[in-house]
CSV table of C-alpha atoms in Angstrom, one decimal:
chain,number,residue,atom,x,y,z
A,1,HIS,CA,89.8,96.4,77.4
A,2,ARG,CA,89.0,99.8,78.8
A,3,TYR,CA,89.8,100.0,82.5
A,4,LEU,CA,87.1,101.7,84.6
A,5,THR,CA,87.8,102.9,88.1
A,6,THR,CA,86.2,105.0,90.7
A,7,TYR,CA,84.7,108.3,89.7
A,8,SER,CA,83.3,111.0,92.1
A,9,THR,CA,79.6,111.5,92.1
A,10,SER,CA,80.0,115.2,91.2
A,11,LYS,CA,82.1,114.3,88.2
A,12,LEU,CA,79.5,111.9,86.9
A,13,GLN,CA,76.8,114.4,87.4
A,14,ALA,CA,78.7,117.1,85.5
A,15,SER,CA,79.7,114.9,82.7
A,16,LEU,CA,76.4,113.1,82.1
A,17,PHE,CA,73.5,115.3,83.3
A,18,GLY,CA,74.9,118.6,84.3
A,19,ALA,CA,75.9,119.6,87.8
A,20,SER,CA,72.4,120.6,88.8
A,21,LYS,CA,70.9,117.1,88.2
A,22,SER,CA,70.9,114.1,90.5
A,23,LEU,CA,72.9,111.0,89.6
A,24,THR,CA,70.3,108.6,90.8
A,25,PRO,CA,66.6,108.9,91.6
A,26,SER,CA,66.1,110.2,95.2
A,27,ALA,CA,63.0,108.1,95.9
A,28,ALA,CA,63.4,104.3,96.4
A,29,GLY,CA,60.2,103.8,94.6
A,30,LEU,CA,61.7,105.0,91.3
A,31,CYS,CA,64.2,102.1,91.4
A,32,SER,CA,63.1,98.6,90.1
A,33,TYR,CA,64.8,95.5,91.5
A,34,LEU,CA,65.8,92.8,88.9
A,35,GLU,CA,65.6,89.2,90.0
A,36,ARG,CA,67.8,88.2,87.1
A,37,PRO,CA,70.9,90.5,86.6
A,38,MET,CA,71.4,92.1,83.2
A,39,LEU,CA,75.2,91.8,83.6
A,40,LYS,CA,77.8,89.6,85.1
A,41,LEU,CA,81.4,90.0,86.1
A,42,ASP,CA,84.1,87.5,85.0
A,43,LYS,CA,87.3,87.5,87.0
A,44,ILE,CA,90.4,88.1,85.0
A,45,CYS,CA,93.0,88.3,87.7
A,46,ALA,CA,93.8,89.5,91.2
A,47,THR,CA,97.0,91.4,91.7
A,48,ILE,CA,98.8,93.0,94.6
A,49,SER,CA,99.8,96.6,94.2
A,50,ARG,CA,102.6,98.1,96.4
A,51,LYS,CA,101.8,101.3,98.1
A,52,LYS,CA,104.1,103.9,99.7
A,53,TYR,CA,107.2,101.9,98.9
A,54,THR,CA,110.5,103.8,98.9
A,55,THR,CA,113.9,102.4,98.3
A,56,PRO,CA,115.7,101.8,101.6
A,57,THR,CA,119.2,103.2,102.3
A,58,VAL,CA,122.2,101.4,100.8
A,59,GLY,CA,123.5,98.6,102.8
A,60,TYR,CA,122.1,95.6,104.7
A,61,THR,CA,122.3,96.5,108.4
A,62,GLU,CA,119.5,95.7,110.8
A,63,LEU,CA,118.4,99.3,110.5
A,64,ASP,CA,118.0,98.9,106.7
A,65,VAL,CA,115.8,95.9,107.1
A,66,GLU,CA,113.6,97.8,109.5
A,67,LEU,CA,113.3,100.6,107.0
A,68,TYR,CA,112.5,98.1,104.2
A,69,LEU,CA,109.7,96.6,106.3
A,70,THR,CA,108.4,100.0,107.3
A,71,ALA,CA,108.1,101.1,103.6
A,72,LEU,CA,106.3,97.9,102.6
A,73,HIS,CA,102.6,98.2,102.2
A,74,VAL,CA,100.4,96.2,99.7
A,75,CYS,CA,96.8,96.0,98.8
A,76,ILE,CA,94.7,93.8,96.5
A,77,THR,CA,93.4,94.8,93.1
A,78,LEU,CA,90.7,92.7,91.5
A,79,THR,CA,90.1,93.0,87.7
A,80,HIS,CA,86.8,91.8,86.2
A,81,CYS,CA,85.4,91.8,82.7
A,82,VAL,CA,81.8,92.9,82.3
A,83,HIS,CA,79.4,91.0,80.1
A,84,LEU,CA,75.9,92.3,79.4
A,85,ALA,CA,72.9,90.1,78.7
A,86,ARG,CA,72.6,91.9,75.3
A,87,GLU,CA,76.0,92.8,74.1
A,88,GLU,CA,74.9,95.5,71.7
A,89,GLU,CA,73.3,97.6,74.5
A,90,PHE,CA,74.9,99.7,77.2
A,91,LEU,CA,74.2,100.9,80.7
A,92,THR,CA,74.6,104.4,82.2
A,93,CYS,CA,75.2,105.8,85.8
A,94,VAL,CA,76.4,102.4,86.9
A,95,GLN,CA,77.4,102.0,90.6
A,96,PHE,CA,78.9,98.8,92.1
A,97,GLN,CA,78.6,98.4,95.8
A,98,LEU,CA,81.0,95.9,97.4
A,99,THR,CA,80.8,94.6,101.0
A,100,PRO,CA,83.5,92.4,102.4
A,101,LEU,CA,82.2,89.7,104.8
A,102,HIS,CA,85.4,89.4,106.8
A,103,THR,CA,85.8,92.0,109.6
A,104,HIS,CA,89.5,92.4,108.9
A,105,TYR,CA,88.8,94.0,105.5
A,106,GLN,CA,88.3,97.7,105.2
A,107,ALA,CA,85.2,99.1,103.6
A,108,VAL,CA,85.4,99.0,99.8
A,109,GLU,CA,84.7,102.2,98.0
A,110,SER,CA,81.9,102.0,95.4
A,111,VAL,CA,82.9,101.9,91.8
A,112,HIS,CA,81.1,104.5,89.6
A,113,VAL,CA,81.0,104.1,85.8
A,114,PRO,CA,79.4,106.8,83.6
A,115,VAL,CA,78.8,104.4,80.6
A,116,LEU,CA,79.3,100.6,80.7
A,117,ARG,CA,79.4,98.3,77.7
A,118,SER,CA,80.0,94.6,77.4
A,119,GLY,CA,83.7,93.9,77.4
A,120,ASP,CA,84.6,96.8,79.6
A,121,THR,CA,86.9,96.0,82.5
A,122,ILE,CA,86.5,97.3,86.1
A,123,ARG,CA,89.2,97.3,88.8
A,124,ILE,CA,88.3,97.0,92.5
A,125,THR,CA,90.9,97.8,95.2
A,126,VAL,CA,90.6,96.0,98.5
A,127,GLU,CA,92.6,96.5,101.7
A,128,THR,CA,92.8,94.2,104.6
A,129,GLU,CA,94.4,94.3,108.1
A,130,ARG,CA,95.2,90.6,107.9
A,131,PRO,CA,96.0,88.3,105.0
A,132,VAL,CA,92.9,86.1,105.1
A,133,PRO,CA,90.5,85.0,102.4
A,134,THR,CA,87.1,86.6,102.2
A,135,THR,CA,84.0,87.0,100.0
A,136,LEU,CA,82.6,90.3,98.6
A,137,ARG,CA,78.9,90.7,98.3
A,138,VAL,CA,78.2,92.7,95.1
A,139,GLY,CA,75.3,95.0,94.3
A,140,VAL,CA,74.7,97.2,91.3
A,141,GLU,CA,72.5,100.1,90.3
A,142,PHE,CA,72.3,101.5,86.8
A,143,THR,CA,70.1,103.3,84.3
A,144,GLN,CA,68.8,102.0,81.0
A,145,HIS,CA,66.2,103.4,78.7
A,146,ASN,CA,65.5,106.2,81.2
A,147,LYS,CA,64.7,103.6,83.9
A,148,HIS,CA,66.7,103.0,87.1
A,149,TYR,CA,67.4,99.4,88.2
A,150,ARG,CA,69.0,97.7,91.2
A,151,SER,CA,70.3,94.1,91.3
A,152,THR,CA,72.6,91.7,93.1
A,153,LEU,CA,75.5,89.9,91.4
A,154,PRO,CA,77.3,86.7,92.3
A,155,ASP,CA,79.8,87.0,95.2
A,156,ILE,CA,83.4,87.7,94.4
A,157,HIS,CA,85.8,85.3,96.3
A,158,ILE,CA,89.3,86.3,97.4
A,159,ASP,CA,91.4,83.1,97.9
A,160,ILE,CA,94.7,82.6,99.6
A,161,SER,CA,96.4,82.5,96.2
A,162,ASP,CA,95.1,86.0,95.4
A,163,LEU,CA,96.9,87.4,98.5
A,164,LEU,CA,100.5,86.5,97.4
A,165,CYS,CA,102.8,89.2,96.1
A,166,PRO,CA,106.4,89.2,95.1
A,167,LEU,CA,108.6,91.2,97.5
A,168,PRO,CA,109.9,94.4,96.0
A,169,LEU,CA,113.6,94.0,95.2
A,170,SER,CA,114.6,97.5,93.9
A,171,ASN,CA,118.4,97.2,93.7
A,172,PHE,CA,118.7,94.4,96.2
A,173,CYS,CA,120.4,91.1,95.5
A,174,PRO,CA,117.5,88.6,96.0
A,175,HIS,CA,119.5,86.0,97.9
A,176,LEU,CA,121.1,88.7,100.1
A,177,LEU,CA,117.7,90.2,100.9
A,178,PHE,CA,116.4,86.7,101.7
A,179,SER,CA,119.3,86.1,104.1
A,180,ARG,CA,118.9,89.4,105.9
A,181,LEU,CA,115.1,88.9,106.3
A,182,TRP,CA,115.8,85.4,107.6
A,183,GLU,CA,118.2,86.8,110.1
A,184,HIS,CA,115.6,89.4,111.1
A,185,CYS,CA,113.1,86.6,111.8
A,186,ILE,CA,115.6,84.7,114.0
A,187,ALA,CA,116.4,87.8,115.9
A,188,HIS,CA,112.8,88.8,116.5
A,189,GLN,CA,111.2,85.4,117.2
A,190,LYS,CA,108.3,85.4,119.7
A,191,ARG,CA,109.9,84.2,123.0
A,192,GLU,CA,108.7,84.8,126.5
A,193,GLY,CA,106.1,87.3,125.3
A,194,LYS,CA,108.6,89.3,123.2
A,195,GLY,CA,109.0,89.5,119.5
A,196,ASP,CA,106.6,88.7,116.7
A,197,ALA,CA,108.5,86.7,114.1
A,198,PHE,CA,108.1,83.0,113.6
A,199,VAL,CA,110.6,80.3,112.4
A,200,SER,CA,109.6,76.7,112.0
A,201,LYS,CA,109.3,73.6,109.8
A,202,VAL,CA,106.4,72.3,107.8
A,203,ARG,CA,105.8,69.1,105.9
A,204,PRO,CA,104.2,70.4,102.7
A,205,VAL,CA,101.8,68.7,100.3
A,206,GLU,CA,103.3,67.2,97.2
A,207,GLY,CA,103.3,69.7,94.3
A,208,PHE,CA,103.4,72.8,96.6
A,209,ARG,CA,106.2,74.2,94.5
A,210,ILE,CA,103.9,74.7,91.6
A,211,LYS,CA,101.9,77.2,93.7
A,212,LEU,CA,105.0,79.1,94.7
A,213,ASN,CA,106.9,78.9,91.4
A,214,PRO,CA,106.3,82.7,90.6
A,215,PHE,CA,108.1,83.5,93.9
A,216,LYS,CA,111.1,81.2,93.5
A,217,LEU,CA,114.5,83.0,93.7
A,218,PRO,CA,117.0,82.3,90.9
A,219,ASP,CA,119.2,79.3,91.7
A,220,ALA,CA,122.4,80.4,93.4
A,221,LYS,CA,125.6,79.0,92.0
A,222,GLY,CA,126.8,75.9,93.8
A,223,GLU,CA,123.6,75.8,95.9
A,224,LYS,CA,121.1,72.9,95.8
A,225,LYS,CA,118.6,74.4,98.1
A,226,SER,CA,115.6,76.4,96.7
A,227,CYS,CA,114.4,79.7,98.2
A,228,TYR,CA,111.0,81.3,97.9
A,229,MET,CA,109.9,84.6,99.3
A,230,PHE,CA,106.7,86.7,98.9
A,231,ALA,CA,104.6,89.4,100.6
A,232,LEU,CA,101.1,89.2,102.1
A,233,PRO,CA,98.9,92.2,102.8
A,234,PRO,CA,99.1,94.6,104.4
A,235,LYS,CA,102.8,94.4,105.1
A,236,HIS,CA,104.0,90.9,105.9
A,237,PHE,CA,106.6,88.7,104.3
A,238,VAL,CA,107.2,84.9,104.1
A,239,LEU,CA,110.4,83.0,103.5
A,240,ILE,CA,110.6,79.3,102.5
A,241,LEU,CA,113.8,77.2,102.3
A,242,CYS,CA,113.7,73.8,100.6
A,243,VAL,CA,116.6,71.3,100.8
A,244,PRO,CA,116.2,68.3,98.4
A,245,GLN,CA,117.0,65.5,100.8
A,246,PHE,CA,114.4,66.7,103.4
A,247,THR,CA,110.7,66.1,103.4
A,248,THR,CA,110.0,69.2,105.4
A,249,VAL,CA,110.7,72.9,104.5
A,250,GLN,CA,111.9,75.6,106.7
A,251,ILE,CA,109.7,78.7,106.9
A,252,ALA,CA,110.2,82.2,108.4
A,253,MET,CA,107.8,85.1,108.6
A,254,ASP,CA,107.7,88.4,110.3
A,255,SER,CA,104.6,87.6,112.3
A,256,TRP,CA,103.4,84.4,114.1
A,257,GLN,CA,99.8,85.4,113.5
A,258,ILE,CA,100.0,84.7,109.7
A,259,PHE,CA,101.3,81.1,110.3
A,260,PRO,CA,97.8,79.5,109.8
A,261,VAL,CA,97.5,81.1,106.3
A,262,VAL,CA,101.0,79.9,105.3
A,263,PHE,CA,100.4,76.5,106.8
A,264,LYS,CA,97.2,76.1,104.8
A,265,LEU,CA,98.9,77.3,101.6
A,266,LEU,CA,101.7,74.7,101.9
A,267,THR,CA,99.5,71.8,103.0
A,268,THR,CA,96.5,72.1,100.8
A,269,ALA,CA,96.4,70.2,97.5
A,270,LEU,CA,96.3,72.2,94.3
A,271,ASP,CA,92.8,71.0,93.3
A,272,ALA,CA,91.3,71.6,96.8
């Protein structure tokens, strides 16, 4: 697939029509609305990309953990494959407008594509202030056969599973990082109005390990317990400790405010 990302309007104008011509008709009357869209987007994957991450200083003091967390910043990248109603045709001057319905999500920059063919792939970057699911309303404008069209497309849904991201390890030992982050949560638990971290126990739904398998740490020698850790946007982390003989799991996270998201993740059935 060819990956298509955001282009500036000036670049599109220069490459397609010349700098002196307009990208889209200036009058709304020149744009026809399509009841049935001529294209659709099929979701390929949702990935988390790490932004502004730098390797913390060597060592595992409390200060190093603080630096690790300060450097952690993640956002969501949605990848969709485009399918046109007539695969042999193509569209020009395509602009996707995306509107998140949840207020915690930042405005999404429109995606501009000079020429779009069936099978092309577009990437949409989404940033949020809190790790909560949302829906994106999608609109599209394009030109075909010297006519300009506008249409709406089916909503794009961002689920809880789309928000999970492996914590960056760099040169850290995974189990040592897990231990230091757990100690950080214990030291910063919310008590008497102070601290933000949260440590508790949850009785998970059967099969929850399948959801979290990509975030499972390698088994430590001589240890029967299982450890999981992952990040949530914009800069949160979650630790889960499972002991075989117990029906509950221990959880720790950097903020008590994300507990509802983690609780739903652990207690919702796979097919729900």
